[in-house]
Coordinates of N, CA and C and ligand atoms in Angstrom, one line a residue:
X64 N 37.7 4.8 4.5 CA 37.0 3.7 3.9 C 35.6 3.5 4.5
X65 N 34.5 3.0 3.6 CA 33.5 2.8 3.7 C 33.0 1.1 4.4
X66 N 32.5 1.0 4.7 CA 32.3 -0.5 5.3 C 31.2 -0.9 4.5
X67 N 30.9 -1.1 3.5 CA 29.6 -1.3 2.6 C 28.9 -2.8 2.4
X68 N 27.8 -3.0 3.2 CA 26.9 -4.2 4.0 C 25.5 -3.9 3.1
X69 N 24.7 -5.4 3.1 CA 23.3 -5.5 2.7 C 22.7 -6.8 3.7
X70 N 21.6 -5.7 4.5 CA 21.1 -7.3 4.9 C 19.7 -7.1 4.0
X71 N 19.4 -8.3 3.6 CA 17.9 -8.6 3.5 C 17.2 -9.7 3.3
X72 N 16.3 -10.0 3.0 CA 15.3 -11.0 3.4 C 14.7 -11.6 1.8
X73 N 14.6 -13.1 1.6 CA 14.2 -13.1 0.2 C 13.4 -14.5 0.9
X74 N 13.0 -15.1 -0.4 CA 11.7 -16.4 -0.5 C 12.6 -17.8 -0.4
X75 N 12.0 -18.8 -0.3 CA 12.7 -20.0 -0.8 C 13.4 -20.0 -2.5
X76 N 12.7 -19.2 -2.9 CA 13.3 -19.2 -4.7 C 14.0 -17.5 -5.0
X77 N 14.3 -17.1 -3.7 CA 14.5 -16.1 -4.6 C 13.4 -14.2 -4.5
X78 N 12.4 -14.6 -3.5 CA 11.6 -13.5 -3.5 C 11.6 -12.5 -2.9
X79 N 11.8 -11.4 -3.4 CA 12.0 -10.0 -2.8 C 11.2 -9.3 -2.7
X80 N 10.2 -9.1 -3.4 CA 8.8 -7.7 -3.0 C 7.7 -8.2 -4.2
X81 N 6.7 -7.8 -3.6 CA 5.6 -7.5 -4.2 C 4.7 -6.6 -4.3
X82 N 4.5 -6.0 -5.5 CA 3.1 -4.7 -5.0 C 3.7 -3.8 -4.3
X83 N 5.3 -3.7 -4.7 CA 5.7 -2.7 -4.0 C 5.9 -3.0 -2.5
X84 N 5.5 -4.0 -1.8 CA 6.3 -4.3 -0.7 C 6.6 -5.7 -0.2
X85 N 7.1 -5.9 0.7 CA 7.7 -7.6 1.1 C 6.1 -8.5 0.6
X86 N 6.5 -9.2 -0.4 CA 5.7 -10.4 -0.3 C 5.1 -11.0 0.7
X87 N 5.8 -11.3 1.5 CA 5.1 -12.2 3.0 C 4.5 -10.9 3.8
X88 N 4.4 -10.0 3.1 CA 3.8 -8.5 4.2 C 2.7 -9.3 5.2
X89 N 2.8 -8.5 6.7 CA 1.7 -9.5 7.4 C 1.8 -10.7 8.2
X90 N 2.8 -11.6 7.8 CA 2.7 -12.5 7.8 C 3.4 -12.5 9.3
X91 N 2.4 -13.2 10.5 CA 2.9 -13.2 11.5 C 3.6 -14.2 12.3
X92 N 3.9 -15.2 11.8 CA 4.4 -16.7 12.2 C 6.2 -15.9 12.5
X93 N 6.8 -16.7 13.4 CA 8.6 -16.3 14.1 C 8.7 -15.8 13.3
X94 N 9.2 -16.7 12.2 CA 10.6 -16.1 11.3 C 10.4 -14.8 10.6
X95 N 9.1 -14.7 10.0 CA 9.2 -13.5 9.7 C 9.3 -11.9 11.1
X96 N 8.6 -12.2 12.0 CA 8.5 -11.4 12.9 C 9.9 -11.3 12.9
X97 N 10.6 -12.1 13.8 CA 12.2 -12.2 13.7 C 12.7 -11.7 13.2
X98 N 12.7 -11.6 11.5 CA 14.0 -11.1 10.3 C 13.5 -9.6 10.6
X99 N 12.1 -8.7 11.0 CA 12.3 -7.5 11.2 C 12.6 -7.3 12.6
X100 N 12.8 -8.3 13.4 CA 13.8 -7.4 14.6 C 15.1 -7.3 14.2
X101 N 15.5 -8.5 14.0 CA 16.6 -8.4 13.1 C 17.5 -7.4 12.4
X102 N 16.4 -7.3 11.4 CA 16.8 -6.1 10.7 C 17.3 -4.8 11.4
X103 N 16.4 -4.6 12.1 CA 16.7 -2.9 13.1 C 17.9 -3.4 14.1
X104 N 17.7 -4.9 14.8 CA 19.1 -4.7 15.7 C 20.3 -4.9 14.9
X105 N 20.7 -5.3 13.7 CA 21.9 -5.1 12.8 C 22.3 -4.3 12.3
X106 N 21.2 -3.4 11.7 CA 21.5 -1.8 11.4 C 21.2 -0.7 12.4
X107 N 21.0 -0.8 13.8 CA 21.3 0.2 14.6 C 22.6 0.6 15.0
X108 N 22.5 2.2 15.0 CA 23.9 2.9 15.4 C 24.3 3.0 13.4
X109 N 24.1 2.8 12.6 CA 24.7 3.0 11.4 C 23.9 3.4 10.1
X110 N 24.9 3.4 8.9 CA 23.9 4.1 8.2 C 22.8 3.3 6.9
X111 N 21.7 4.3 6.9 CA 20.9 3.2 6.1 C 20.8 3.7 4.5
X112 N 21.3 3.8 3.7 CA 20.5 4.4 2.7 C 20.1 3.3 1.4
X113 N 19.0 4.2 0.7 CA 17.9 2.7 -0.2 C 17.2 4.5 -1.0
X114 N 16.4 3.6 -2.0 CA 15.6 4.2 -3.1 C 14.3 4.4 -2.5
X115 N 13.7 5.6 -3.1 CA 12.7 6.6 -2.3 C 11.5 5.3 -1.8
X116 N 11.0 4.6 -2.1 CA 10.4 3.6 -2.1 C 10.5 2.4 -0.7
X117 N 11.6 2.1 -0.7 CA 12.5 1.1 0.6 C 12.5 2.1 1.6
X118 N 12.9 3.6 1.5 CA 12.8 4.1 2.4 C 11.4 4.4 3.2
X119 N 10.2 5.0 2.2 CA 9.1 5.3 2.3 C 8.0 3.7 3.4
X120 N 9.3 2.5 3.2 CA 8.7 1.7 3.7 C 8.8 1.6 5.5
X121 N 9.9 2.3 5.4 CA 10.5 1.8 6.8 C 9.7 2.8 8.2
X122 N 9.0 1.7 9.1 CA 8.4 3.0 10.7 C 9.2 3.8 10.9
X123 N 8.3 5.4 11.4 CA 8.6 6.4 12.0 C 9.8 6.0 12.9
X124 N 9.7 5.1 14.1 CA 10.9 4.4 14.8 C 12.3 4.5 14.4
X125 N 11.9 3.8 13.4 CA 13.2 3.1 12.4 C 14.9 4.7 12.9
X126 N 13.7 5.6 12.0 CA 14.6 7.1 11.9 C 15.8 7.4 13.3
X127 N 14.9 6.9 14.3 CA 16.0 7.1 15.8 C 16.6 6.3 16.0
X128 N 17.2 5.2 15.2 CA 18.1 4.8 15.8 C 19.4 4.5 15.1
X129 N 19.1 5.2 13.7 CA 20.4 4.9 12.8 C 20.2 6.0 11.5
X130 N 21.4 6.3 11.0 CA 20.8 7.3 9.8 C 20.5 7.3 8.7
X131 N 19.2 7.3 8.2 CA 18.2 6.8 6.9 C 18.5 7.8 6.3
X132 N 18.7 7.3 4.7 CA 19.4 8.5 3.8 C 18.9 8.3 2.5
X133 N 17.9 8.6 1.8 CA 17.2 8.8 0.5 C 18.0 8.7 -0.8
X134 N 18.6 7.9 -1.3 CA 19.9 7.9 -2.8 C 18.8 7.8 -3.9
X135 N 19.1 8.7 -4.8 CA 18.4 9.0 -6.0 C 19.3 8.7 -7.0
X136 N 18.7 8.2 -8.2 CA 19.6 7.6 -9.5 C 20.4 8.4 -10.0
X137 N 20.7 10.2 -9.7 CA 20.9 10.6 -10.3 C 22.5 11.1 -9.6
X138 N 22.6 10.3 -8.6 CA 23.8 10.7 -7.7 C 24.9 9.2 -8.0
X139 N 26.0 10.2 -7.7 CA 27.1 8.7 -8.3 C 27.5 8.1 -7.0
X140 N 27.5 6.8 -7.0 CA 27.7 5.7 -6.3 C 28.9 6.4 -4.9
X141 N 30.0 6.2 -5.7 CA 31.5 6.8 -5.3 C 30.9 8.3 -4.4
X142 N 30.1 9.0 -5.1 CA 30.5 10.0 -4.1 C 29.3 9.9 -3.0
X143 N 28.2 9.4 -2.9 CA 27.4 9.2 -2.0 C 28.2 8.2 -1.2
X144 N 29.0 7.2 -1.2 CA 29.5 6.6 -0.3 C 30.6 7.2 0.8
X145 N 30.8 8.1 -0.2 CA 32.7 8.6 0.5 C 31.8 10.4 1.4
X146 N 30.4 10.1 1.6 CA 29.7 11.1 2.3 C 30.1 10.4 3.9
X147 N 30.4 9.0 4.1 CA 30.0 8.3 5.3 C 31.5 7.8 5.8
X148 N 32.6 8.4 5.8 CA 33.8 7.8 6.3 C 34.1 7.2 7.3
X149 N 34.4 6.0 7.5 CA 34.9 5.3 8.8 C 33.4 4.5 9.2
X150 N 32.2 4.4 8.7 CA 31.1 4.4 9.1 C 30.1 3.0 8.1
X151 N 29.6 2.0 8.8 CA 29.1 1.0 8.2 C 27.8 1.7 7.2
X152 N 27.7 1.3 5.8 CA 26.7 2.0 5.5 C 26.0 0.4 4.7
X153 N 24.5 0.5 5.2 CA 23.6 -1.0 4.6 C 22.8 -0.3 3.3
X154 N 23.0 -1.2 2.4 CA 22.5 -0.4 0.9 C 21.5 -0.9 1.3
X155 N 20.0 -0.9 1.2 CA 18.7 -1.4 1.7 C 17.9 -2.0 0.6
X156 N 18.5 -1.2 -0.7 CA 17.8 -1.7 -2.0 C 16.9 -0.3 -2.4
X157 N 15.8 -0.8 -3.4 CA 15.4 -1.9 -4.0 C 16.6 -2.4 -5.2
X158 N 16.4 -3.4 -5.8 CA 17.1 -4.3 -6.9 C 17.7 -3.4 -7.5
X159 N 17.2 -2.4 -8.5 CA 17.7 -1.1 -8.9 C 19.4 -0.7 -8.5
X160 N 18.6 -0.3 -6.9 CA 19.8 0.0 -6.3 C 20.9 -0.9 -6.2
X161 N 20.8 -2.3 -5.7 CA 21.6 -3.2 -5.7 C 22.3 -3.4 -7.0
X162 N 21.7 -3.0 -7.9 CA 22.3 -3.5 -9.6 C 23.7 -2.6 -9.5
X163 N 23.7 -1.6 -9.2 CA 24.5 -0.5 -9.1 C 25.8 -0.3 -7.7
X164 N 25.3 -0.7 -6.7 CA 25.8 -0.4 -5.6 C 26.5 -2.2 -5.2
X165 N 26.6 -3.2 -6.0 CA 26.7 -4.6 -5.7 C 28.3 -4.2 -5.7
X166 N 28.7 -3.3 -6.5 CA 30.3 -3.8 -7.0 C 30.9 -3.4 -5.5
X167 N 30.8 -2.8 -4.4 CA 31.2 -2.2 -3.5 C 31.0 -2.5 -2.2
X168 N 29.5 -3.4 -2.5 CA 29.6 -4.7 -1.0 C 30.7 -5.6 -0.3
X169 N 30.7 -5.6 1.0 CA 31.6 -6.6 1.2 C 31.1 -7.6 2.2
X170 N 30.3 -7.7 2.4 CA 29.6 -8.3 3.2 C 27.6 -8.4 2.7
X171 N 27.3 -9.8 2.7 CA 25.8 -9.8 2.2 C 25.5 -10.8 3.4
X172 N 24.2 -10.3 4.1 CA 23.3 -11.1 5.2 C 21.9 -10.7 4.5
X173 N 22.1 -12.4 4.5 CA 20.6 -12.9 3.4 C 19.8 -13.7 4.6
X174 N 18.7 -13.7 4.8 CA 18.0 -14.4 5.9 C 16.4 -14.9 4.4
X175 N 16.8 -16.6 4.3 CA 15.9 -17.0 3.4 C 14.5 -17.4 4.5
X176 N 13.8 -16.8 3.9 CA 12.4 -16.9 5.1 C 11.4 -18.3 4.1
X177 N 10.6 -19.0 5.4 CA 9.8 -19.8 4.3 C 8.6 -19.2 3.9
X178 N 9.0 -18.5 2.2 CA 7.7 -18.4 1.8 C 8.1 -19.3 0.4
X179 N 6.9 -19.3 0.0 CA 6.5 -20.1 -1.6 C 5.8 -19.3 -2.5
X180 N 5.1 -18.2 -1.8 CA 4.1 -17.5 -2.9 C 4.9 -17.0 -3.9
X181 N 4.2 -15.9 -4.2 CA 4.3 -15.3 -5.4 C 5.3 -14.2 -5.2
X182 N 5.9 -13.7 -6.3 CA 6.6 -12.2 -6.1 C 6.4 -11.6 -7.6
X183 N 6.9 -10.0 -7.5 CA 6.8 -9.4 -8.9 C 8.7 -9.1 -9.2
X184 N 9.6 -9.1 -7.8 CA 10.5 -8.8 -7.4 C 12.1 -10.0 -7.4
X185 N 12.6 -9.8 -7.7 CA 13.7 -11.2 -7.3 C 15.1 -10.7 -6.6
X186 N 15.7 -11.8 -6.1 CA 17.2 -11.5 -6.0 C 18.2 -11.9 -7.3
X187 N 18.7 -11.1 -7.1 CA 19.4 -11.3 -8.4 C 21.3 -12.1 -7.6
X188 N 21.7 -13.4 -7.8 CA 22.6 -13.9 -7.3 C 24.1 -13.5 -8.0
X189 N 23.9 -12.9 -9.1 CA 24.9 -11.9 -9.8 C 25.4 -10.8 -8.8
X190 N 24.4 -10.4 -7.8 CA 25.1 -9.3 -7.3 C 25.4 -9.4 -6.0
X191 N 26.1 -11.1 -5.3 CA 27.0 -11.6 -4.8 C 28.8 -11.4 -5.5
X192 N 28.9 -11.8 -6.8 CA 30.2 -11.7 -7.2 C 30.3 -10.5 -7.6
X193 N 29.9 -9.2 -7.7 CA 30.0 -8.0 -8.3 C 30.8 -7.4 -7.7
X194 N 31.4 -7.6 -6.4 CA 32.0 -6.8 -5.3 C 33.9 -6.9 -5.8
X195 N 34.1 -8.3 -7.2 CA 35.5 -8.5 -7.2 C 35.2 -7.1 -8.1
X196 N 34.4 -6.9 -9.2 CA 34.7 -5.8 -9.9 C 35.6 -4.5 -9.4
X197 N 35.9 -4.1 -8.0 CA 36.4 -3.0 -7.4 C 38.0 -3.3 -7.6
X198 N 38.1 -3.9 -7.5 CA 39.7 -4.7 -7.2 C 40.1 -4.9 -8.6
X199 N 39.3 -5.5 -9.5 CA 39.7 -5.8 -10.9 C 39.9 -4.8 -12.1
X200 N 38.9 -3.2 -11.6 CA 38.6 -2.5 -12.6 C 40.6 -1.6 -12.5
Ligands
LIG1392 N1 13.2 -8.4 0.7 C1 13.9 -7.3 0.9 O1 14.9 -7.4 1.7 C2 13.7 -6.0 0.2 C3 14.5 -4.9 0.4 C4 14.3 -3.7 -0.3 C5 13.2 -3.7 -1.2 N2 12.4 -4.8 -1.4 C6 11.3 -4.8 -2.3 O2 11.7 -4.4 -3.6 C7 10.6 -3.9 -4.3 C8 10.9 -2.7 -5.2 O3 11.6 -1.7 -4.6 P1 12.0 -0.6 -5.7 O4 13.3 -1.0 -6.4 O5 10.9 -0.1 -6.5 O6 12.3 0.6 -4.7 P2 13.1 1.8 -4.4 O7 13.5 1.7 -2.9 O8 12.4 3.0 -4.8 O9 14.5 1.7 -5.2 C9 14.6 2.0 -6.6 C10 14.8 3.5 -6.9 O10 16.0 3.9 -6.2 C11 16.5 5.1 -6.9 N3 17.9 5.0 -7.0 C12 18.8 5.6 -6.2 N4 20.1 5.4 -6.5 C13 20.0 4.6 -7.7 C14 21.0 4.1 -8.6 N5 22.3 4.4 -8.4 N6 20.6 3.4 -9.6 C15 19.3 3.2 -9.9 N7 18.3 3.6 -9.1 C16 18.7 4.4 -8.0 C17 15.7 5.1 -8.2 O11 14.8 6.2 -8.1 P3 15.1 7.6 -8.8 O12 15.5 7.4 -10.3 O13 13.7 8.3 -8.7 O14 16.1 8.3 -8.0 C18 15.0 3.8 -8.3 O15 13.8 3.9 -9.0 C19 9.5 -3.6 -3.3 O16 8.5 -4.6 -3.4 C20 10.2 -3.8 -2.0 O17 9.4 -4.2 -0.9 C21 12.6 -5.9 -0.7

């Protein structure tokens, strides 16, 4: 069995990326500093995999301390997962990915940060209940 987890970070409404990367990119006030330590101390020791993009975002760092793994649209869900047995694996995104990989989550850590601006990106709150599909199909 796979242990299949998402943490990530969205806006007060809902905001996930912009321009291709976090909306609040920069932004140096706690909370955001915080949600990226965060990030790395929740997914250290385990595995990371995300769409060429999410990955392309993450520090050189990042790579040592957990296993970052590149999923392309062109690979099935079911067998990229059952690559990681016994082993937590964090879907990282982007939305794409999540559209596809929601039905299999069991666990979602959402850290709502205060932004207001703008996004091009959203969370989509559909792919909270997608996970009964496993059970029901
Ligand atoms: N706030 C957060 O926590 C958070 C987290 C992640 C991303 N983001 C933001 O999200 C935005 C967009 O990211 P993105 O979606 O363009 O990036 P992405 O990381 O490149 O993910 C999308 C790509 O993943 C690949 N992919 C792999 N498996 C797939 C599958 N089963 N189904 C569909 N696609 C699959 C596809 O590329 P191929 O078809 O080429 O394989 C797809 O184009 C950025 O602004 C980023 O900063 C935010």
């Amino acid at each position: 069995m796979t242990d299949v987890r998402v943490i990530c970070a969205i806006g007060r409404s809902g905001q996930l990326g912009l321009q291709g990367g976090m909306p609040w990119e920069g932004r140096q006030e706690r909370a955001f500093i915080e949600d990226v330590e965060r990030f790395f101390e929740i997914t250290r020791g385990h595995v990371l995999i995300a769409g060429p993009k999410t990955v392309a975002s993450f520090p050189d760092f990042a790579h040592d301390e957990r296993t970052i793994v590149t999923i392309r649209s062109k690979e099935r869900p079911e067998d990229v997962l059952s690559r990681f047995p016994g082993r937590v694996v964090y879907i990282g995104g982007g939305p794409a990915v999540w559209d596809v990989y929601a039905r299999y989550v069991r666990h979602w850590d959402i850290n709502t940060l205060p932004y207001d601006g703008e996004a091009d990106t959203w969370f989509n709150p559909a792919w909270l209940l997608a996970g009964g599909a496993v059970t029901r199909r």
